[in-house]
Coordinates of C-alpha atoms in Angstrom, one line a residue:
Chain A
M160 CA 14.3 27.7 33.7
T161 CA 14.2 27.1 30.0
A162 CA 11.1 25.9 28.2
Y163 CA 10.4 22.3 27.4
L164 CA 9.5 23.0 23.9
K165 CA 10.4 26.3 22.2
L166 CA 9.4 27.5 18.8
D167 CA 12.0 30.1 18.2
H168 CA 11.1 32.7 15.4
I169 CA 10.0 30.1 12.9
D170 CA 9.4 31.0 9.3
K171 CA 8.2 28.4 6.8
S172 CA 7.9 29.0 3.1
F173 CA 7.3 26.6 0.2
A174 CA 9.0 27.1 -3.1
R175 CA 7.3 25.9 -6.2
G176 CA 9.4 26.7 -9.3
N177 CA 10.4 30.3 -8.8
Q178 CA 7.2 31.1 -6.9
V179 CA 7.7 31.2 -3.1
S180 CA 4.7 31.1 -0.9
E181 CA 5.2 32.1 2.7
V182 CA 3.0 30.0 5.0
L183 CA 4.2 30.7 8.5
K184 CA 6.0 33.9 9.7
D185 CA 7.7 34.5 13.0
I186 CA 6.1 31.9 15.1
R187 CA 7.2 32.2 18.8
L188 CA 5.8 29.9 21.4
T189 CA 7.1 28.1 24.5
I190 CA 5.4 25.1 26.0
D191 CA 6.0 23.7 29.4
K192 CA 6.2 20.0 30.3
G193 CA 2.8 18.4 30.9
E194 CA 0.9 21.2 29.2
F195 CA -2.0 20.6 26.8
V196 CA -1.9 23.2 24.1
S197 CA -4.4 23.5 21.2
I198 CA -3.7 25.3 18.0
I199 CA -6.8 26.7 16.3
G200 CA -7.3 28.6 13.1
H201 CA -9.2 28.6 9.9
S202 CA -8.3 26.0 7.3
G203 CA -5.3 26.9 5.2
C204 CA -3.7 29.0 8.0
G205 CA -0.8 26.6 8.2
K206 CA -1.6 24.9 11.5
S207 CA -0.9 21.4 10.1
T208 CA 2.3 22.8 8.7
L209 CA 3.3 24.0 12.1
L210 CA 2.6 20.5 13.6
N211 CA 4.7 18.9 10.8
L212 CA 7.5 21.3 11.7
I213 CA 7.4 20.2 15.4
A214 CA 7.2 16.6 14.3
G215 CA 10.2 17.1 12.1
L216 CA 8.4 15.9 9.0
T217 CA 9.2 19.2 7.3
R218 CA 12.1 21.4 7.9
V219 CA 11.8 25.1 9.0
S220 CA 12.9 27.8 6.6
A221 CA 14.2 30.0 9.4
G222 CA 14.3 29.8 13.2
A223 CA 14.3 26.6 15.1
V224 CA 12.2 24.1 17.0
L225 CA 13.9 23.3 20.3
L226 CA 12.9 20.3 22.4
E227 CA 14.7 20.3 25.8
D228 CA 17.2 22.7 24.2
K229 CA 18.0 20.3 21.3
E230 CA 17.1 21.3 17.8
V231 CA 14.5 19.2 16.0
D232 CA 15.6 18.5 12.5
S233 CA 14.1 15.1 11.7
P234 CA 11.1 13.1 12.7
G235 CA 11.4 10.7 15.7
P236 CA 9.4 8.6 18.1
E237 CA 9.9 11.1 20.9
R238 CA 7.5 13.4 19.0
A239 CA 4.7 10.9 18.2
V240 CA 2.0 12.0 15.9
V241 CA -1.7 10.9 15.8
F242 CA -2.8 11.5 12.3
Q243 CA -6.1 12.8 11.3
N244 CA -6.8 9.7 9.2
H245 CA -5.3 7.3 11.8
S246 CA -2.6 6.0 9.3
L247 CA -2.8 2.5 10.7
L248 CA -1.2 0.0 8.3
P249 CA -4.2 -2.0 6.9
W250 CA -2.3 -5.3 6.5
L251 CA -1.4 -5.4 10.2
T252 CA -3.7 -6.2 13.1
V253 CA -4.3 -3.7 15.9
Y254 CA -1.7 -5.5 18.0
E255 CA 0.8 -5.7 15.1
N256 CA 0.4 -2.0 14.3
I257 CA 1.4 -1.0 17.8
N258 CA 4.1 -3.7 17.9
L259 CA 5.7 -2.2 14.9
A260 CA 6.3 1.0 16.9
V261 CA 7.1 -0.8 20.2
A262 CA 9.6 -3.2 18.5
K263 CA 11.4 -0.3 16.9
V264 CA 11.5 2.0 19.9
F265 CA 12.0 -0.6 22.7
G266 CA 13.5 -3.4 20.7
R267 CA 16.8 -3.1 22.6
T268 CA 15.7 -2.0 26.0
K269 CA 12.7 -4.2 26.7
S270 CA 12.4 -8.0 26.6
K271 CA 9.7 -9.7 24.5
A272 CA 7.5 -10.2 27.5
E273 CA 7.9 -6.7 28.6
R274 CA 7.1 -5.4 25.1
H275 CA 4.0 -7.5 25.0
E276 CA 2.9 -6.2 28.4
W277 CA 3.6 -2.6 27.3
I278 CA 1.5 -3.1 24.1
M279 CA -1.4 -4.5 26.1
R280 CA -1.1 -1.7 28.7
N281 CA -1.4 0.9 26.0
L282 CA -4.3 -0.9 24.4
D283 CA -6.0 -1.0 27.8
L284 CA -5.4 2.7 28.1
V285 CA -7.6 3.4 25.1
Q286 CA -9.9 0.5 25.9
M287 CA -9.1 -1.4 22.7
A288 CA -7.6 -4.6 24.2
H289 CA -10.6 -6.6 23.0
A290 CA -9.8 -5.8 19.4
R291 CA -6.2 -6.7 19.4
D292 CA -6.4 -9.2 16.6
K293 CA -8.7 -7.2 14.3
R294 CA -7.4 -5.4 11.2
P295 CA -8.1 -1.7 10.9
A296 CA -10.7 -2.4 8.2
E297 CA -12.8 -4.3 10.7
I298 CA -13.1 -1.6 13.4
S299 CA -14.9 1.7 13.4
G300 CA -13.4 5.1 12.7
G301 CA -13.4 6.0 16.4
M302 CA -11.7 2.7 17.3
K303 CA -9.1 3.3 14.7
Q304 CA -8.3 6.7 16.1
R305 CA -8.1 5.1 19.6
V306 CA -5.5 2.6 18.2
G307 CA -3.7 5.5 16.6
I308 CA -3.5 7.2 20.0
A309 CA -2.3 4.0 21.6
R310 CA 0.4 3.6 19.0
A311 CA 1.6 7.1 19.6
L312 CA 1.5 6.7 23.4
A313 CA 3.3 3.4 23.1
M314 CA 6.4 5.2 21.7
E315 CA 6.5 6.9 25.1
P316 CA 6.9 10.3 23.4
K317 CA 8.2 13.5 25.1
I318 CA 5.5 15.3 23.1
L319 CA 2.3 13.9 21.8
L320 CA 1.2 15.7 18.6
L321 CA -2.5 15.4 17.6
D322 CA -3.3 16.5 14.0
E323 CA -7.0 17.1 14.0
P324 CA -7.5 13.7 15.6
F325 CA -11.2 13.8 15.8
G326 CA -11.9 15.7 12.6
A327 CA -13.3 12.8 10.7
L328 CA -15.5 11.5 13.5
D329 CA -19.2 12.0 14.3
A330 CA -20.1 14.2 17.3
L331 CA -20.8 11.4 19.8
T332 CA -17.7 9.4 19.0
R333 CA -15.7 12.6 19.1
A334 CA -17.0 13.4 22.6
H335 CA -16.0 9.9 23.8
L336 CA -12.5 10.3 22.4
Q337 CA -12.1 13.7 23.9
D338 CA -12.9 12.3 27.3
A339 CA -10.5 9.5 26.6
V340 CA -7.7 12.0 25.7
M341 CA -8.5 14.1 28.8
D342 CA -8.3 11.0 31.0
I343 CA -5.0 9.8 29.5
H344 CA -3.6 13.3 29.8
S345 CA -4.5 13.5 33.5
R346 CA -3.0 10.0 34.1
L347 CA 0.2 10.3 32.2
G348 CA 0.7 14.1 32.2
S349 CA 1.9 13.9 28.7
T350 CA 2.9 17.2 27.0
T351 CA 0.4 17.5 24.2
I352 CA -0.1 19.7 21.2
M353 CA -3.4 19.4 19.3
I354 CA -4.5 20.9 16.0
T355 CA -8.2 21.6 15.9
H356 CA -10.8 23.7 14.2
D357 CA -13.4 23.0 16.9
V358 CA -13.7 25.8 19.4
D359 CA -15.5 23.7 22.1
E360 CA -12.9 21.0 21.8
A361 CA -10.1 23.4 22.2
V362 CA -11.6 25.0 25.3
L363 CA -12.5 21.7 26.9
L364 CA -9.2 20.0 26.5
S365 CA -6.5 22.8 26.6
D366 CA -4.5 24.6 29.2
R367 CA -3.8 27.2 26.5
I368 CA -5.2 27.9 23.1
V369 CA -3.0 29.3 20.4
M370 CA -5.0 31.2 17.8
M371 CA -3.5 31.6 14.4
T372 CA -4.1 34.5 12.0
N373 CA -5.1 33.8 8.4
G374 CA -2.5 33.0 5.8
P375 CA -0.5 33.7 3.8
A376 CA 2.3 34.4 6.3
A377 CA 0.2 33.3 9.2
T378 CA 1.4 33.8 12.7
I379 CA 0.2 33.5 16.3
G380 CA -2.5 36.1 16.8
E381 CA -3.3 35.5 20.4
V382 CA -2.7 32.9 23.2
L383 CA -5.5 32.3 25.6
A384 CA -5.0 30.6 28.9
V385 CA -8.0 28.4 30.0
P386 CA -8.2 28.7 33.8
L387 CA -10.5 25.7 34.3
A388 CA -9.8 23.2 37.0
R389 CA -9.3 19.6 36.1
P390 CA -10.9 17.1 35.9
R391 CA -13.3 18.8 33.5
R392 CA -16.7 17.5 32.8
R393 CA -18.4 18.6 29.6
V394 CA -21.9 18.7 31.0
E395 CA -21.0 20.9 34.0
L396 CA -18.9 23.1 31.9
S397 CA -21.5 23.8 29.3
S398 CA -23.0 26.4 31.7
D399 CA -19.7 27.4 33.4
R400 CA -19.0 31.1 33.1
T401 CA -15.3 30.8 32.6
F402 CA -15.8 28.2 30.0
L403 CA -18.3 30.4 28.2
R404 CA -16.0 33.4 28.4
C405 CA -13.1 31.4 26.9
R406 CA -15.3 30.1 24.2
E407 CA -16.5 33.6 23.4
A408 CA -12.9 34.9 23.2
V409 CA -11.9 32.3 20.7
L410 CA -15.1 32.8 18.6
K411 CA -14.5 36.5 18.6
F412 CA -10.9 36.0 17.5
L413 CA -11.9 33.6 14.7
Y414 CA -15.1 35.2 13.4
E415 CA -14.7 38.9 14.0
R416 CA -11.1 39.9 14.0
H417 CA -9.7 37.2 11.7
R418 CA -12.6 36.3 9.5
F419 CA -11.8 33.6 7.0
V420 CA -11.8 35.2 3.5
E421 CA -12.2 32.7 0.8
A422 CA -11.0 35.1 -1.9
A423 CA -7.6 35.4 -0.2
E424 CA -6.8 31.8 -0.9
Chain B
M103 CA 7.8 13.4 -21.7
S104 CA 6.8 14.7 -18.3
I105 CA 6.7 12.5 -15.3
Q106 CA 2.9 12.6 -15.1
A107 CA 2.7 11.7 -18.7
I108 CA 5.0 8.7 -18.2
E109 CA 3.1 7.6 -15.2
E110 CA -0.2 7.8 -16.9
T111 CA 0.8 6.0 -20.0
T112 CA 2.5 3.4 -17.8
V113 CA -0.6 2.8 -15.8
K114 CA -2.9 2.7 -18.8
A115 CA -0.7 0.9 -21.2
F116 CA -0.6 -2.4 -19.3
P117 CA -4.0 -3.3 -18.2
A118 CA -5.2 -2.7 -21.8
K119 CA -4.7 -6.2 -23.1
P120 CA -4.8 -8.5 -20.1
A121 CA -7.7 -6.7 -18.4
A122 CA -10.2 -9.2 -19.7
V123 CA -8.3 -12.0 -17.9
I124 CA -7.9 -10.2 -14.7
A125 CA -11.5 -9.1 -14.3
F126 CA -12.6 -12.5 -12.9
S127 CA -11.5 -12.4 -9.3
A128 CA -11.9 -15.3 -7.0
K129 CA -14.3 -13.7 -4.6
A130 CA -17.0 -16.2 -4.8
R131 CA -15.7 -18.4 -2.0
R132 CA -16.8 -17.0 1.3
R133 CA -19.6 -19.1 2.9
F134 CA -19.4 -22.9 3.3
D135 CA -22.9 -24.0 2.4
P136 CA -22.8 -27.2 0.3
I137 CA -26.0 -26.5 -1.6
A138 CA -24.9 -22.9 -2.4
I139 CA -21.5 -24.2 -3.5
A140 CA -23.1 -26.8 -5.7
G141 CA -25.4 -24.1 -7.2
R142 CA -22.4 -21.8 -7.8
L143 CA -20.4 -24.6 -9.3
A144 CA -23.3 -25.3 -11.7
T145 CA -23.6 -21.7 -12.7
A146 CA -19.9 -21.6 -13.3
L147 CA -19.5 -24.8 -15.2
V148 CA -22.7 -25.4 -17.2
P149 CA -22.4 -22.4 -19.5
P150 CA -18.8 -23.1 -20.6
I151 CA -19.6 -26.8 -21.1
I152 CA -22.5 -26.0 -23.4
V153 CA -20.3 -23.6 -25.3
I154 CA -17.5 -26.2 -25.7
V155 CA -20.0 -28.8 -26.9
V156 CA -21.5 -26.4 -29.5
M157 CA -18.0 -25.5 -30.7
L158 CA -17.0 -29.1 -31.1
V159 CA -20.2 -29.9 -33.0
V160 CA -19.7 -26.9 -35.4
W161 CA -16.1 -27.9 -35.8
Q162 CA -17.0 -31.5 -36.6
I163 CA -19.5 -30.4 -39.2
A164 CA -17.2 -27.8 -40.8
C165 CA -14.3 -30.2 -41.1
S166 CA -16.2 -33.4 -42.1
S167 CA -15.9 -33.0 -45.8
P168 CA -13.1 -35.0 -47.4
T169 CA -11.5 -31.9 -48.8
A170 CA -11.2 -30.2 -45.4
S171 CA -7.7 -29.0 -44.7
L172 CA -8.0 -29.4 -40.9
P173 CA -9.0 -32.6 -38.9
P174 CA -12.4 -32.7 -37.2
P175 CA -12.6 -33.5 -33.4
S176 CA -13.4 -37.2 -34.1
Q177 CA -10.2 -37.6 -36.1
V178 CA -8.2 -35.8 -33.4
W179 CA -9.6 -38.1 -30.8
N180 CA -8.8 -41.2 -32.8
E181 CA -5.3 -40.3 -34.0
A182 CA -4.0 -38.5 -30.9
Y183 CA -5.7 -40.8 -28.4
D184 CA -2.4 -41.8 -26.9
L185 CA -1.5 -38.2 -26.2
I186 CA -4.9 -37.4 -24.7
A187 CA -5.2 -40.5 -22.5
H188 CA -1.6 -40.9 -21.4
P189 CA 0.0 -37.6 -20.6
F190 CA 2.8 -39.3 -18.6
F191 CA 4.1 -42.0 -20.9
N192 CA 7.8 -42.2 -21.4
N193 CA 9.2 -44.2 -24.4
G194 CA 12.7 -42.8 -24.7
P195 CA 14.3 -39.4 -25.0
Q196 CA 12.1 -37.8 -27.8
D197 CA 8.9 -39.8 -27.3
I198 CA 7.4 -38.6 -24.0
G199 CA 3.9 -37.6 -22.9
L200 CA 2.7 -34.1 -23.2
A201 CA 2.5 -33.6 -19.5
W202 CA 6.3 -34.2 -19.3
R203 CA 6.8 -31.7 -22.1
V204 CA 4.7 -29.1 -20.3
L205 CA 6.6 -29.7 -17.1
I206 CA 9.9 -29.1 -18.9
S207 CA 8.6 -25.9 -20.3
L208 CA 7.2 -24.9 -16.9
Q209 CA 10.6 -25.5 -15.4
R210 CA 12.1 -23.0 -17.8
V211 CA 9.3 -20.6 -17.1
A212 CA 9.9 -21.0 -13.3
I213 CA 13.5 -20.1 -13.6
G214 CA 13.1 -17.2 -16.0
F215 CA 10.0 -15.8 -14.3
G216 CA 11.4 -16.3 -10.8
L217 CA 14.5 -14.3 -11.8
A218 CA 12.3 -11.7 -13.4
A219 CA 10.1 -11.4 -10.3
I220 CA 13.1 -10.8 -8.0
V221 CA 14.9 -8.4 -10.3
G222 CA 11.7 -6.7 -11.4
V223 CA 10.4 -6.0 -7.9
A224 CA 13.9 -4.7 -6.9
L225 CA 14.1 -2.4 -9.9
G226 CA 10.5 -1.3 -9.7
A227 CA 11.1 -0.4 -6.0
L228 CA 14.1 1.7 -7.1
V229 CA 12.2 3.4 -9.9
G230 CA 9.2 4.1 -7.7
Q231 CA 11.2 5.4 -4.8
S232 CA 13.8 7.5 -6.5
I233 CA 12.8 10.3 -8.9
W234 CA 16.2 10.3 -10.5
A235 CA 16.2 6.5 -11.1
M236 CA 12.8 7.0 -12.7
R237 CA 13.9 9.8 -14.9
G238 CA 16.9 7.8 -16.1
L239 CA 15.4 4.3 -16.3
D240 CA 11.8 4.8 -17.2
P241 CA 12.3 5.9 -20.8
V242 CA 14.7 3.0 -21.4
F243 CA 12.1 0.5 -19.9
Q244 CA 9.3 2.0 -22.0
I245 CA 11.3 1.4 -25.2
L246 CA 12.6 -2.0 -24.3
R247 CA 9.3 -3.4 -23.2
T248 CA 7.8 -3.0 -26.7
V249 CA 10.4 -5.3 -28.2
P250 CA 8.7 -8.6 -29.1
P251 CA 10.0 -11.6 -27.1
L252 CA 11.4 -13.5 -30.1
A253 CA 13.4 -10.5 -31.2
W254 CA 15.6 -11.1 -28.2
L255 CA 16.2 -14.7 -29.2
P256 CA 19.1 -14.3 -31.7
L257 CA 20.9 -12.0 -29.4
S258 CA 20.6 -14.3 -26.4
L259 CA 21.6 -17.4 -28.6
A260 CA 24.7 -15.4 -29.5
A261 CA 25.4 -14.5 -25.9
F262 CA 24.7 -17.9 -24.2
R263 CA 25.6 -20.2 -27.1
D264 CA 23.1 -22.7 -25.8
S265 CA 19.4 -23.1 -26.4
S266 CA 18.1 -23.7 -22.8
P267 CA 19.6 -20.5 -21.2
S268 CA 18.5 -18.5 -24.2
A269 CA 14.9 -19.6 -23.8
I270 CA 15.1 -18.8 -20.1
F271 CA 16.6 -15.4 -20.9
V272 CA 13.7 -14.7 -23.4
I273 CA 11.2 -15.5 -20.6
F274 CA 13.1 -13.2 -18.2
I275 CA 13.3 -10.3 -20.5
T276 CA 9.6 -10.7 -21.6
S277 CA 8.1 -10.9 -18.2
I278 CA 10.2 -8.4 -16.3
W279 CA 8.7 -5.2 -17.8
P280 CA 5.2 -5.4 -16.4
I281 CA 6.7 -6.4 -13.0
I282 CA 9.0 -3.4 -13.0
I283 CA 6.4 -0.9 -14.1
N284 CA 3.6 -2.1 -11.9
T285 CA 5.9 -2.3 -8.8
A286 CA 7.1 1.2 -9.6
V287 CA 3.5 2.5 -9.8
G288 CA 2.6 0.7 -6.6
V289 CA 5.6 2.2 -4.7
R290 CA 4.8 5.6 -6.0
N291 CA 1.2 5.3 -4.8
I292 CA 2.2 4.4 -1.2
P293 CA 0.2 7.0 0.8
Q294 CA 2.3 9.7 2.3
D295 CA 0.8 8.8 5.7
Y296 CA 2.6 5.4 5.7
R297 CA 5.8 7.1 4.8
N298 CA 5.3 9.6 7.7
V299 CA 4.7 6.7 10.1
S300 CA 7.9 5.1 9.0
R301 CA 9.8 8.3 9.3
I302 CA 8.5 8.9 12.8
L303 CA 9.5 5.4 13.8
R304 CA 12.9 6.0 12.1
L305 CA 12.6 2.7 10.1
N306 CA 15.8 2.2 8.0
Q307 CA 15.7 1.5 4.3
F308 CA 15.5 -2.2 4.7
E309 CA 12.8 -2.1 7.4
F310 CA 10.8 0.3 5.2
F311 CA 11.2 -2.0 2.2
V312 CA 10.0 -5.1 4.1
K313 CA 7.5 -3.7 6.4
I314 CA 5.9 -0.8 4.5
M315 CA 6.8 -0.8 0.8
V316 CA 6.2 -4.5 -0.2
P317 CA 2.9 -4.9 1.7
A318 CA 1.6 -1.5 0.5
A319 CA 2.5 -2.2 -3.1
A320 CA 1.6 -5.8 -3.0
P321 CA -1.6 -5.5 -5.0
Y322 CA 0.3 -3.7 -7.8
I323 CA 3.2 -6.1 -7.6
F324 CA 0.8 -9.1 -8.1
T325 CA -0.9 -7.4 -11.0
G326 CA 2.6 -7.1 -12.6
L327 CA 3.4 -10.7 -11.7
R328 CA 0.2 -11.9 -13.2
I329 CA 0.7 -10.1 -16.5
G330 CA 4.3 -11.3 -16.4
I331 CA 3.5 -15.0 -16.0
G332 CA 1.0 -14.8 -18.9
L333 CA 3.6 -13.2 -21.2
S334 CA 6.3 -15.7 -20.2
W335 CA 4.1 -18.6 -21.1
L336 CA 3.4 -17.0 -24.5
A337 CA 7.2 -16.5 -24.9
I338 CA 8.3 -20.0 -23.9
V339 CA 6.2 -21.7 -26.5
A340 CA 7.4 -19.4 -29.3
A341 CA 11.0 -19.6 -28.1
E342 CA 11.0 -23.4 -27.9
M343 CA 9.7 -23.7 -31.5
L344 CA 12.9 -22.0 -32.6
T345 CA 15.4 -23.5 -30.1
G346 CA 14.3 -27.1 -30.1
G347 CA 14.7 -29.4 -27.1
V348 CA 11.9 -31.3 -25.5
G349 CA 9.4 -28.6 -24.5
I350 CA 5.8 -28.3 -25.6
G351 CA 6.7 -25.6 -28.1
F352 CA 9.1 -27.7 -29.9
F353 CA 6.6 -30.6 -29.9
I354 CA 4.3 -28.4 -32.0
W355 CA 7.0 -27.5 -34.5
D356 CA 8.0 -31.2 -34.7
A357 CA 4.4 -32.3 -35.2
W358 CA 4.0 -29.7 -38.0
N359 CA 7.1 -30.9 -39.8
S360 CA 5.7 -34.5 -39.7
S361 CA 2.2 -33.4 -40.6
R362 CA 0.6 -34.6 -37.4
L363 CA -2.2 -32.0 -37.2
P364 CA -4.2 -33.8 -34.5
D365 CA -1.2 -33.8 -32.2
I366 CA -0.9 -30.0 -32.6
I367 CA -4.5 -29.5 -31.6
V368 CA -4.0 -31.6 -28.4
A369 CA -0.9 -29.6 -27.6
L370 CA -2.7 -26.4 -28.0
A371 CA -5.3 -27.5 -25.5
Y372 CA -2.5 -28.4 -23.1
I373 CA -0.9 -25.0 -23.5
G374 CA -4.1 -23.2 -23.0
V375 CA -5.1 -25.1 -19.8
T376 CA -1.6 -24.7 -18.4
G377 CA -1.5 -21.0 -19.1
F378 CA -4.9 -20.7 -17.4
C379 CA -3.7 -22.6 -14.4
L380 CA -0.6 -20.4 -14.1
D381 CA -2.7 -17.2 -14.2
R382 CA -5.0 -18.5 -11.6
L383 CA -2.2 -19.7 -9.4
V384 CA -0.5 -16.3 -9.3
A385 CA -3.9 -14.6 -8.8
A386 CA -4.7 -17.0 -5.9
V387 CA -1.3 -16.3 -4.3
G388 CA -1.8 -12.6 -4.8
A389 CA -5.3 -12.8 -3.2
F390 CA -3.9 -14.7 -0.2
V391 CA -0.9 -12.4 0.3
T392 CA -2.7 -9.1 -0.2
R393 CA -5.8 -9.9 1.9
G394 CA -6.6 -6.8 3.9
T395 CA -4.1 -4.7 2.1
T396 CA -6.5 -2.9 -0.2
A397 CA -9.3 -2.4 2.3
N398 CA -8.8 0.6 4.6

């Protein structure tokens, strides 16, 4: 059986003038359908670049991203991204923001009533149906991120890409949204890749954690499987031995073996 | 000149003069409390009324001596009373009220400025979107935009062989530069996130233009339109003085040739008030259209 998503010997370098900086080197990873994978690493290690490569927003320098054996070479709605800063269009309401995506993706295949129902179903999924006529400026940061997730889910993507989705949120809001994402993942079984720099978040949400070495020429240092049963509850897990062991493994990787050296930047 | 340098000079060059006009945004209207509204109206109206009265008194005193070269306000009132009291009289082809003349000038502005808005936004979008269009066109725009409006008039008279289209062309060519340049800056400043959203959704060029580019750049576009309408009102008066016809500009020239100074003063007031209204009109449309766009 071939993998659902395959990152096949990916290199990525950026050229600026005649100076070439190698960001990612020899990334190899396969992800199964329905899996929740986190990518963790220090800032500047190229994890966002990796996500952009999977999204197709930037092109690989060498190697290939294969989704169901088809090469990814441009962005598309089957690889929906939830951006760190939500990226909702401020002149549209919550409903219109999602409608922009739904009208484009399902404009031919769904009737108007079906599209409306689909938008409302996705808003319900993130518990934002009450704010459908509000503009992004009128709702809180956590709510915006919920709408961002609803917009991505409404594209019915093959892979959901989360780019540090909770990075800009306070701890409590973040916990709520993590629960929401876990709930959605268990209900829809969506294949998900999440970029994060939060160890607890990675262990709590993921089936596997991909740990990146430091740049330049960062690569995958280690992949940790998280053998915790679902559904997971954060309060119970906080004293669970497997959870703590996984957490320790990630911390050791990040802070002992691949310590972030500012001078290397 | 490097790209950044062009961009910086472009951004800075324009707001320099009209900034004073733009600063007063119509943000005062929010709550609907009659007493508060009355209070706010009073604070807005009383100071300018006092200033105008003081100016009229000073003017009256300064021009009262028999040797004064300019008429005092009282003389303006007496001699140009017809023009002040009856803006809409119509006594034949060359003897019409000032409101009619202003409307005729406004009609020319509407055509010239309307064309400039359409072409300017389209060209600005092109220059903002394409690095090569910018490299090629921006230097040309930067040079042409410094040409004074009236310098175009002889050329356009030669090209169109008629005064009315020439005046319209002068308005077009005067008001298009700030529209192009501001639109281009606005398009260049569209956040990469919005572009990413449109790429993931696979919006085509047209959808991107209508659904992302125009709303995202709308505040910049309206700044350009507002500067443009001000410049075109400046240009039409000057152009009409030279081309003739029935516009307000020619009226002033005609009044000067027949030594009717009070008429000129009344016409100036008409021009000022109309220009002010035009500016506020574009600002109000802009505030309405871009509501929510700037807040994030």
